[in-house]
PDB file of C-alpha atoms in Angstrom:
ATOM      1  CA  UNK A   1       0.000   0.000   0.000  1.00 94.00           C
ATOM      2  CA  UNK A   2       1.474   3.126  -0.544  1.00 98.00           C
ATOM      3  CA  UNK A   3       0.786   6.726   1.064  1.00 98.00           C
ATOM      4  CA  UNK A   4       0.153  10.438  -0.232  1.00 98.00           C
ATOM      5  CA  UNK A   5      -0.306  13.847   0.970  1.00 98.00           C
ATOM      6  CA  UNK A   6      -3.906  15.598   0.742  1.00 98.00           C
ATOM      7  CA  UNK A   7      -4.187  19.453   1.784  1.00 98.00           C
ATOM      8  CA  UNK A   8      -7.893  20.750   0.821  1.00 98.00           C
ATOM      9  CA  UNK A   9      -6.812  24.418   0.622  1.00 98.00           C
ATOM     10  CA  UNK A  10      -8.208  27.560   1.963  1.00 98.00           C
ATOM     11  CA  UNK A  11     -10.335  28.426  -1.036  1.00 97.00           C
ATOM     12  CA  UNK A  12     -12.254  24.893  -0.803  1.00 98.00           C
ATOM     13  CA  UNK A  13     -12.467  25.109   2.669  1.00 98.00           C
ATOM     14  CA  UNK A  14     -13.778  28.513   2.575  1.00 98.00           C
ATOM     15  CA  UNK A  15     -16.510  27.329  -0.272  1.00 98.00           C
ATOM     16  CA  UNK A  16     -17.777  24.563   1.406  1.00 98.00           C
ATOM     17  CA  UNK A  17     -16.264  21.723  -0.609  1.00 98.00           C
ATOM     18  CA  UNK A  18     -14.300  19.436   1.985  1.00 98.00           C
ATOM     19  CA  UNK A  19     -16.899  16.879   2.100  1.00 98.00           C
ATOM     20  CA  UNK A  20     -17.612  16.924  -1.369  1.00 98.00           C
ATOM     21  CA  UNK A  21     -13.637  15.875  -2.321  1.00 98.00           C
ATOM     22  CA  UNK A  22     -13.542  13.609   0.596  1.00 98.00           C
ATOM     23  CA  UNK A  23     -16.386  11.503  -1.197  1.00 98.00           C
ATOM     24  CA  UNK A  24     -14.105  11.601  -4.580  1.00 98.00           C
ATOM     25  CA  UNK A  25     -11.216  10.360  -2.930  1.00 98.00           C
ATOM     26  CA  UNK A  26     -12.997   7.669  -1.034  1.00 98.00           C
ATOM     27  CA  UNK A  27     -15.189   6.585  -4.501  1.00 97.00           C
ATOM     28  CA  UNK A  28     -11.484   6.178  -5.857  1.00 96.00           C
ATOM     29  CA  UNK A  29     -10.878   3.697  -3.307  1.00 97.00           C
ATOM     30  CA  UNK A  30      -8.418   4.964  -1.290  1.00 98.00           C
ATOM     31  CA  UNK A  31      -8.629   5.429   2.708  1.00 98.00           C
ATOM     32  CA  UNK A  32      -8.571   8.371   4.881  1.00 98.00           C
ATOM     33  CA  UNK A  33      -6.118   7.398   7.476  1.00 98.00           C
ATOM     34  CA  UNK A  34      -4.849  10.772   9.234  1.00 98.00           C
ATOM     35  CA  UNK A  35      -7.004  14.039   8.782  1.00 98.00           C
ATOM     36  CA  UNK A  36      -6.508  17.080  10.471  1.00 98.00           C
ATOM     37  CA  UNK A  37      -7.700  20.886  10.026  1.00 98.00           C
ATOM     38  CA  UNK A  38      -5.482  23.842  11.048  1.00 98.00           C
ATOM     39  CA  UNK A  39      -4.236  27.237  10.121  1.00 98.00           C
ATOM     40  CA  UNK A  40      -0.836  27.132   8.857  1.00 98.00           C
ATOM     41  CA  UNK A  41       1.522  30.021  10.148  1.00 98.00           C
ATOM     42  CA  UNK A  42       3.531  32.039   6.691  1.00 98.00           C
ATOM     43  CA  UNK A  43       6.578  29.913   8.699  1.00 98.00           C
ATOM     44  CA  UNK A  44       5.101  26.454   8.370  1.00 98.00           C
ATOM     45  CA  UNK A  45       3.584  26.987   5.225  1.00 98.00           C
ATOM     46  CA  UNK A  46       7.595  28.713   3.849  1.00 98.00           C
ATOM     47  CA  UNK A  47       8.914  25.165   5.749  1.00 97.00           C
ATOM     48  CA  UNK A  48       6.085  22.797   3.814  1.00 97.00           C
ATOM     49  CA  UNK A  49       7.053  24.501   0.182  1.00 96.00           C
ATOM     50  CA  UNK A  50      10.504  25.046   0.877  1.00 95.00           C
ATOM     51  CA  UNK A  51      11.411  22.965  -2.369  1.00 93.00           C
ATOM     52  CA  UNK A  52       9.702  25.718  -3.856  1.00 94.00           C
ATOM     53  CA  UNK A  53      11.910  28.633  -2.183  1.00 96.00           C
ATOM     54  CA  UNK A  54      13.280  30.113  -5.248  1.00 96.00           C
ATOM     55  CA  UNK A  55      10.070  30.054  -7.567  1.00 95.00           C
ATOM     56  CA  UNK A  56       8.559  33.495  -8.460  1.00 95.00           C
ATOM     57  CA  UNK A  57       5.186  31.959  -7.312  1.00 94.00           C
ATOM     58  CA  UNK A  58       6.777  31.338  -3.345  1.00 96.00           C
ATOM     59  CA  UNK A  59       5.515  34.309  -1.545  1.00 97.00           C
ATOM     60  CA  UNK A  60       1.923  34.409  -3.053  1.00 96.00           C
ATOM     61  CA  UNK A  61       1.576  30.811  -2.353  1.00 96.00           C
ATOM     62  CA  UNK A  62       2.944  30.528   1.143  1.00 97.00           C
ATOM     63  CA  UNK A  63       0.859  33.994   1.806  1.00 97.00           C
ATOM     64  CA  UNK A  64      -2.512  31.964   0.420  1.00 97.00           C
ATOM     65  CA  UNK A  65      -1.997  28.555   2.628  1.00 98.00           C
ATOM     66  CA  UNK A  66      -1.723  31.092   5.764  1.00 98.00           C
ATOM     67  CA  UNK A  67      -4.475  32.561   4.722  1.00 98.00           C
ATOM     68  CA  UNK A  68      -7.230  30.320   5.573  1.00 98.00           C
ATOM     69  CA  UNK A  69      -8.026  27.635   6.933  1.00 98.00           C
ATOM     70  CA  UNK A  70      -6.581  23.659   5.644  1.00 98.00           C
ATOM     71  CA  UNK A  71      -7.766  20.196   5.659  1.00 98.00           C
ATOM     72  CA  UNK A  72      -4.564  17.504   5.812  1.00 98.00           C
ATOM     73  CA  UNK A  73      -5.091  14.560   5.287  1.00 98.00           C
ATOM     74  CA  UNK A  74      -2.717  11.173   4.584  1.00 98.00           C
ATOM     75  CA  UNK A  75      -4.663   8.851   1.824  1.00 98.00           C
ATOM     76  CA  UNK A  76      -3.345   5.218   1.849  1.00 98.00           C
ATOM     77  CA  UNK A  77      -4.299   2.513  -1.582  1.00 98.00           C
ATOM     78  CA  UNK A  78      -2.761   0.950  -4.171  1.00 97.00           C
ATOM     79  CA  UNK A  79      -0.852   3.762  -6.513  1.00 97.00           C
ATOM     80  CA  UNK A  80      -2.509   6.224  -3.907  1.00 98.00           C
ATOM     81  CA  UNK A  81       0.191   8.959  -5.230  1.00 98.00           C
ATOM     82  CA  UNK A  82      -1.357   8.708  -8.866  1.00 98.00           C
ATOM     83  CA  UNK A  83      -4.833   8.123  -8.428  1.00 98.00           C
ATOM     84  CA  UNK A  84      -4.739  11.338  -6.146  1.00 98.00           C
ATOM     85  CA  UNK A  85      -2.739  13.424  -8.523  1.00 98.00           C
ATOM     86  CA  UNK A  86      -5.218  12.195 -11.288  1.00 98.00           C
ATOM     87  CA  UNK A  87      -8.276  13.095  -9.238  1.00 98.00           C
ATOM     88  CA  UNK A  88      -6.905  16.223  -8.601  1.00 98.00           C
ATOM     89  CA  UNK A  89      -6.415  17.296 -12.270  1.00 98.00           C
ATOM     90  CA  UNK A  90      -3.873  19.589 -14.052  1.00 97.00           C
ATOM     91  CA  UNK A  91      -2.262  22.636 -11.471  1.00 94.00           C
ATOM     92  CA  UNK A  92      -3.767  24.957 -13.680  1.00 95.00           C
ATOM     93  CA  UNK A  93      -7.700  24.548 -13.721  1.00 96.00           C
ATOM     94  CA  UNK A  94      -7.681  25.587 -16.947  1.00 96.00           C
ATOM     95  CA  UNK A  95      -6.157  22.577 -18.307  1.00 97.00           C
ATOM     96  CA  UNK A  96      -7.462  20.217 -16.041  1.00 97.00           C
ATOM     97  CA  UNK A  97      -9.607  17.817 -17.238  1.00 97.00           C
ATOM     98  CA  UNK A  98     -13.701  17.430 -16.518  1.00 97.00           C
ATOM     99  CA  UNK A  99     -14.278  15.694 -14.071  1.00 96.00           C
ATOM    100  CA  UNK A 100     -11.418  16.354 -11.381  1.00 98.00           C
ATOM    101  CA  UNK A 101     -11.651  18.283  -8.642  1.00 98.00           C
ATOM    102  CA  UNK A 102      -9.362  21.615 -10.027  1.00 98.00           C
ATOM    103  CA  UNK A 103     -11.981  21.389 -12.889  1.00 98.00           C
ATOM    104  CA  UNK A 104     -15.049  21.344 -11.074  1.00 98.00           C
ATOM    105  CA  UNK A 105     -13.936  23.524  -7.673  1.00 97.00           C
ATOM    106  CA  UNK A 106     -10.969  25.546  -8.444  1.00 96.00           C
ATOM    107  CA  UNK A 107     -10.790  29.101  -8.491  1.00 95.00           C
ATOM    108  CA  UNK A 108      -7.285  29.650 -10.381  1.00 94.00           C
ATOM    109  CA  UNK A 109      -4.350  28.635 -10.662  1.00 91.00           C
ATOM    110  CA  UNK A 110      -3.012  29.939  -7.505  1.00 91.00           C
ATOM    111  CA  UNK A 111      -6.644  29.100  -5.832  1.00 95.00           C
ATOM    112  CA  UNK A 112      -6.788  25.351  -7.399  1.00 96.00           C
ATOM    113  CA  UNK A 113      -8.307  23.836  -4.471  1.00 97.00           C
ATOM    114  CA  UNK A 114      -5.937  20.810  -3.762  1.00 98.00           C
ATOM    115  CA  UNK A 115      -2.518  19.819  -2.975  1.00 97.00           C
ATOM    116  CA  UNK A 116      -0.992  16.065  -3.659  1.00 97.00           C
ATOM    117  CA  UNK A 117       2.784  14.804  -3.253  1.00 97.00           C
ATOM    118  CA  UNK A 118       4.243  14.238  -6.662  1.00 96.00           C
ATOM    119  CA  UNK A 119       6.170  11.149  -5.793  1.00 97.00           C
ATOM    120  CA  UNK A 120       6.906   9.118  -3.209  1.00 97.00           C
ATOM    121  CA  UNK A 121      10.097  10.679  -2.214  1.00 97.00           C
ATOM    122  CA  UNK A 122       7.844  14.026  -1.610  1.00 96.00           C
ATOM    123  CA  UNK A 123       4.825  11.765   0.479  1.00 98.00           C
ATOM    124  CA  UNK A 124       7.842  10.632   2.676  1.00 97.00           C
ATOM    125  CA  UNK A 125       8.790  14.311   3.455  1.00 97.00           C
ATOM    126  CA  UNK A 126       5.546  16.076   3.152  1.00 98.00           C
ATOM    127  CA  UNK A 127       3.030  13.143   5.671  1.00 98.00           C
ATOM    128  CA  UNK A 128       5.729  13.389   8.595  1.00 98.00           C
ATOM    129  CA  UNK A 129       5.364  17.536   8.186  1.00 98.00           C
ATOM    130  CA  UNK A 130       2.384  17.414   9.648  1.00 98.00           C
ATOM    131  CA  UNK A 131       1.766  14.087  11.474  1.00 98.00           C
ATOM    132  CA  UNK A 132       3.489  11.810  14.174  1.00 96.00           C
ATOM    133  CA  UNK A 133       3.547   8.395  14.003  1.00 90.00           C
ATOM    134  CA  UNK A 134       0.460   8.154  16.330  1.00 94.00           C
ATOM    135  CA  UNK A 135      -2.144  10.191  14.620  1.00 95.00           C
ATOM    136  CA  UNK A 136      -2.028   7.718  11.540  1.00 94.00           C
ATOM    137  CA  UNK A 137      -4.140   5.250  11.707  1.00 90.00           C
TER     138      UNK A 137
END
């Protein structure tokens, strides 16, 4: 079984629409085992995209995931990395395809709703981020 990363960002939060891609990830088959809601600090959320440091996008996305509220959440299934990141859709709604959830709930590009690790090297860094041992179940 392998593990990924889910953050349901501020804008989705905001909307309404955390139940809604909870039911899309669990009609994919994979579990919910960790979930958690906070409200990242502009530190934790520079620490969490840190990989992203030097990007010209940093500071406007670190400022947005402190700007709201955030549902984590650690998804375990078989290929749980790529049946997330297909699920999710392209980064930018625009090229995402119907049916995923940056199609049908993002905002923008910057606003697109979701988050999923890209790989397992990146699920192995970004889980233990935000959860202990303990609070996956």
């Amino acid at each position: 079984m392998e593990r990924t990363l889910a953050i349901i960002k501020p804008d989705a939060v905001e909307r309404g629409f955390t139940g809604k891609i909870f039911d899309r990830i669990e009609g994919k088959g994979l579990k919910i085992i960790a979930i958690k809601m906070i409200h990242l600090t502009k530190k934790e959320a520079e620490g969490f995209y840190k990989v992203h440091a030097q990007r010209p996008f940093f500071p406007g996305l670190t400022t947005y995931m402190s700007s709201g509220t955030v549902v984590i959440a650690v998804l375990e299934g078989k290929d749980a990395i790529k049946k997330w990141r297909d699920l999710m859709g392209a980064t930018n709604p625009k090229d995402a395809a119907a049916g995923t959830i940056r199609k049908d709930f993002a905002v923008d590009i910057e606003k697109n709703s979701v988050h999923g690790s890209d790989s397992p090297e990146s699920a192995s860094y970004e889980i233990p981020y935000f959860f202990s041992g303990i609070e996956i179940f």
